[in-house]
Amino acid sequence: MAIEVRIPTILRSYTGGAKVVEGAGDTLGELLTDLDSRHGGLKGRLVTEAGALHRFVNVYVNDEDVRFLGALDAKLNDGDSITILPAVAGGAFGFAAAAAIGSHKLSTVVESGHPVPDVAR
Amino acid sequence: MLSIDRSIVDAIVAHARRDHPDEACGVVAGPAGSDTPTRHIPLENAARSTTFYLIDSMEHLRVWREMDDRDEEPVVIYHSHTATEAYPSRTDISLAGEPGAHYLLVSTREPDTEEIRSFRIVDGVVTEEPVRIVDAAVDPHAVQSYKFGQSPTAVDYECSGA
């Protein structure tokens, strides 16, 4: 089953520049795993090591925010359209809060700290 | 370098002053690939905070989809710092998600003067760039500034003379 996924500019390095890719899965989590098998590293930018959706990434199923649909457990159907947008957020903020956000930050590049497994190259 | 019309800068500063001491945020859309900001879209800071801004996810989707439909992109993403300088914080850098955008910061910490600076933020690297404020490069009546939800045919030209 084909589900269309719109990729934001900042993540197109994982899709060879493609704005739209297709994937399959019964849930958002399964879809992201499927996409990651062809676009290695993509899932790591959207899902934390603890297995939750990053706080500062917005993912929509058709016109709905997946946070209201069960997040990674959101059920998907053939023909659904997924849109991924990095949250528009920031601010002067305090140190403690900035440090807390640091662990969720979207702009951490996978390649920067950890060796990329061969399968992801 | 960011070239931006004075009427748009004035509207951004007015928005920042209006929301002070909370941070204000918004975008200026422009035709895709033009690097020219033409349509000011003030957004609501859903965090309503003096030190943080966040655009509500549903408003985000609506505005970004509208830009897509009009063949536009977010040329400028702006926000205000209300007690500190107009320089990207670590939070700003961590969360910058539009590598093609000019990140415009306005500081409203001084009551009478504004500090306005522009940056590129790509892969965690901040590069400041000059801001060229252009007078009457466009017909002021062609510069649209309206809240989302108003149609372009029913525009309040709140930016001119703001």
XYZ file of C-alpha atoms in Angstrom:
283
model
C 0.000 0.000 0.000
C 1.358 3.371 -0.979
C 1.433 6.372 1.292
C 2.773 9.687 0.029
C 5.188 11.479 2.335
C 6.156 15.134 1.864
C 9.725 15.758 2.982
C 10.843 19.202 4.218
C 13.943 20.843 2.726
C 16.079 20.144 5.786
C 15.560 16.371 5.474
C 15.918 16.061 1.707
C 19.562 15.108 2.096
C 18.164 11.713 3.147
C 15.937 11.342 0.091
C 18.353 12.353 -2.638
C 16.651 15.725 -2.844
C 13.174 14.288 -3.379
C 10.295 16.407 -2.038
C 7.870 13.525 -2.034
C 8.591 9.847 -1.386
C 6.346 6.843 -1.002
C 6.255 4.267 1.725
C 4.104 1.626 3.355
C 2.950 0.700 6.841
C -0.126 0.231 8.974
C 1.069 2.832 11.488
C 3.268 5.906 11.341
C 6.004 3.987 13.163
C 5.939 1.211 10.551
C 5.956 3.756 7.747
C 9.037 5.495 9.162
C 10.823 2.138 9.528
C 9.959 1.345 5.905
C 11.232 4.765 4.740
C 14.411 4.349 6.770
C 15.196 1.108 4.910
C 15.557 3.163 1.715
C 16.466 6.566 3.170
C 18.864 5.584 5.945
C 18.996 8.036 8.838
C 15.637 9.654 8.191
C 13.879 7.933 11.081
C 16.596 9.003 13.504
C 15.770 12.635 12.736
C 12.123 12.143 13.602
C 12.138 9.646 16.455
C 14.103 9.899 19.712
C 16.331 7.132 21.033
C 13.581 6.462 23.561
C 11.267 5.713 20.657
C 9.007 8.762 20.760
C 8.306 11.341 18.105
C 10.654 14.332 18.451
C 8.901 17.186 20.181
C 9.953 19.764 17.600
C 8.864 17.896 14.516
C 5.312 18.214 13.256
C 3.905 15.236 11.374
C 0.467 15.340 9.813
C -1.748 12.604 8.437
C -3.718 14.373 5.745
C -4.739 17.505 7.698
C -4.346 16.222 11.234
C -1.466 16.483 13.670
C -0.427 12.899 14.491
C -0.086 13.839 18.136
C -3.883 13.780 18.247
C -4.007 10.447 16.408
C -1.701 8.366 18.597
C 1.671 9.700 17.390
C 3.800 6.778 16.132
C 0.837 4.447 16.693
C -1.384 6.527 14.395
C -3.178 4.204 11.988
C -2.526 4.787 8.302
C -4.535 3.827 5.247
C -3.699 3.431 1.600
C -3.784 6.825 -0.076
C -3.061 8.828 3.060
C -0.777 11.799 2.639
C 1.858 12.466 5.291
C 3.461 15.888 5.712
C 6.575 16.421 7.828
C 7.480 19.959 8.943
C 10.217 20.949 11.370
C 8.526 23.025 14.085
C 8.965 26.776 13.832
C 10.268 27.492 17.311
C 13.089 29.110 19.218
C 13.635 32.039 21.505
C 15.973 33.582 24.001
C 15.125 30.888 26.558
C 16.887 29.823 29.777
C 19.932 27.624 30.031
C 18.246 24.645 31.674
C 15.463 24.629 29.146
C 17.885 24.968 26.252
C 19.857 22.011 27.575
C 16.665 19.973 27.858
C 15.783 20.823 24.285
C 19.285 19.972 23.179
C 18.564 16.291 23.669
C 15.604 16.563 21.313
C 17.102 18.873 18.798
C 16.197 18.397 15.228
C 19.327 19.805 13.706
C 21.671 17.220 15.181
C 23.191 15.548 12.200
C 23.460 11.807 12.600
C 26.882 11.786 10.992
C 28.349 14.271 13.451
C 28.772 12.092 16.516
C 28.227 8.519 15.560
C 29.596 6.360 12.819
C 26.901 5.734 10.256
C 26.271 2.012 9.783
C 27.135 0.768 6.301
C 23.531 -0.072 5.675
C 22.636 3.584 6.060
C 25.158 4.903 3.595
C 22.419 39.604 2.103
C 18.772 40.123 2.884
C 16.997 42.779 0.839
C 13.654 43.661 2.319
C 11.194 46.461 1.782
C 10.959 49.074 4.497
C 7.198 48.715 4.808
C 7.630 45.028 5.677
C 10.348 45.784 8.240
C 8.080 48.426 9.760
C 5.254 45.892 10.003
C 7.556 43.322 11.640
C 8.787 45.874 14.180
C 5.201 46.953 14.905
C 4.280 43.300 15.494
C 7.246 42.822 17.840
C 6.319 45.991 19.768
C 2.688 44.925 19.973
C 3.537 41.545 21.509
C 6.329 42.816 23.778
C 7.284 41.547 26.380
C 6.290 38.225 24.801
C 8.292 37.125 21.804
C 6.623 37.718 18.448
C 7.126 35.503 15.402
C 6.116 35.272 11.787
C 7.249 34.708 8.241
C 7.603 36.736 5.084
C 6.772 34.651 2.060
C 8.081 35.279 -1.416
C 7.954 33.631 -4.811
C 9.895 30.350 -4.736
C 13.486 30.851 -5.818
C 13.240 34.654 -5.871
C 14.886 35.294 -2.470
C 12.522 38.278 -2.298
C 10.228 38.639 0.712
C 6.883 40.087 -0.378
C 4.042 38.789 1.804
C 4.189 39.416 5.541
C 2.382 36.812 7.633
C 2.413 37.605 11.356
C 1.893 34.401 13.338
C 0.736 33.772 16.844
C 3.294 32.723 19.430
C 1.485 29.676 20.820
C 3.983 29.562 23.700
C 2.999 33.102 24.771
C 6.362 33.415 26.437
C 8.901 36.157 27.006
C 11.718 33.697 26.213
C 10.297 31.185 23.747
C 8.223 31.072 20.608
C 6.411 28.223 18.977
C 3.954 28.254 16.112
C 0.894 26.120 16.683
C 1.144 22.977 14.556
C -2.169 23.530 12.786
C -1.422 27.169 11.938
C 1.979 26.004 10.715
C 0.409 23.477 8.339
C -2.150 25.964 7.017
C 0.388 28.702 6.352
C 3.005 26.406 4.805
C 0.392 24.719 2.603
C -0.894 28.117 1.512
C 2.643 29.112 0.524
C 2.989 25.850 -1.414
C -0.282 26.485 -3.244
C 0.903 29.985 -4.199
C 4.335 28.767 -5.301
C 5.941 30.647 -2.452
C 8.464 29.750 0.197
C 9.318 31.199 3.621
C 12.001 33.691 2.555
C 12.204 35.243 6.028
C 11.394 33.686 9.407
C 11.424 36.316 12.112
C 11.069 36.495 15.849
C 11.825 38.953 18.589
C 14.039 38.791 21.625
C 12.532 41.070 24.213
C 15.293 41.343 26.817
C 18.431 40.295 24.948
C 20.307 41.092 21.765
C 19.110 40.214 18.273
C 21.412 37.230 17.930
C 20.345 33.574 17.629
C 20.298 31.749 20.954
C 21.388 28.152 21.315
C 17.713 27.256 21.198
C 17.268 29.185 17.950
C 20.216 27.371 16.420
C 19.101 23.932 17.616
C 15.604 24.351 16.286
C 16.267 26.189 13.019
C 14.484 23.979 10.496
C 14.500 26.002 7.274
C 18.030 26.087 5.834
C 16.910 28.249 2.918
C 15.388 31.005 5.054
C 16.786 34.287 6.331
C 16.374 34.263 10.109
C 15.539 37.839 11.054
C 15.803 38.791 14.716
C 14.416 41.949 16.239
C 15.361 43.029 19.741
C 12.813 45.149 21.553
C 14.799 45.443 24.779
C 15.267 49.184 24.207
C 11.962 51.056 24.240
C 12.913 53.576 21.558
C 15.188 51.744 19.170
C 15.123 48.349 17.579
C 18.033 46.146 16.715
C 17.381 44.202 13.499
C 19.813 41.552 12.299
C 19.644 38.681 9.850
C 21.293 35.271 9.835
C 21.545 32.064 7.915
C 21.376 29.031 10.166
C 22.442 25.819 8.428
C 23.480 22.607 10.185
C 24.043 24.450 13.443
C 26.278 27.099 11.848
C 25.217 30.737 12.178
C 26.286 33.246 9.539
C 25.291 36.866 9.934
C 24.444 38.760 6.761
C 23.822 42.407 5.944
C 20.252 43.665 5.852
C 19.465 46.074 3.036
C 16.259 47.942 3.693
C 14.789 49.024 0.410
C 12.586 52.065 0.021
C 9.687 51.775 -2.358
C 11.218 48.954 -4.337
C 7.681 47.754 -4.652
C 4.416 49.605 -4.775
C 3.445 49.883 -1.100
C -0.086 48.834 -2.022
C 1.292 45.624 -3.470
C 2.858 44.703 -0.159
C 0.347 42.556 1.565
C 0.258 42.167 5.282
C -2.620 40.323 6.754
C -3.459 37.730 9.327
C -3.962 34.243 8.057
C -7.599 33.721 7.243
C -8.084 37.024 5.514
C -8.161 36.504 1.805
C -5.749 38.446 -0.391
C -8.707 40.234 -1.937
C -9.722 41.672 1.442
C -6.423 42.903 2.716
C -5.885 45.439 5.439
C -2.784 47.315 4.433
C -1.695 47.568 7.994
C 1.944 47.658 7.037
C 1.898 50.968 5.198
C 2.609 53.721 7.640
C 2.501 51.308 10.572
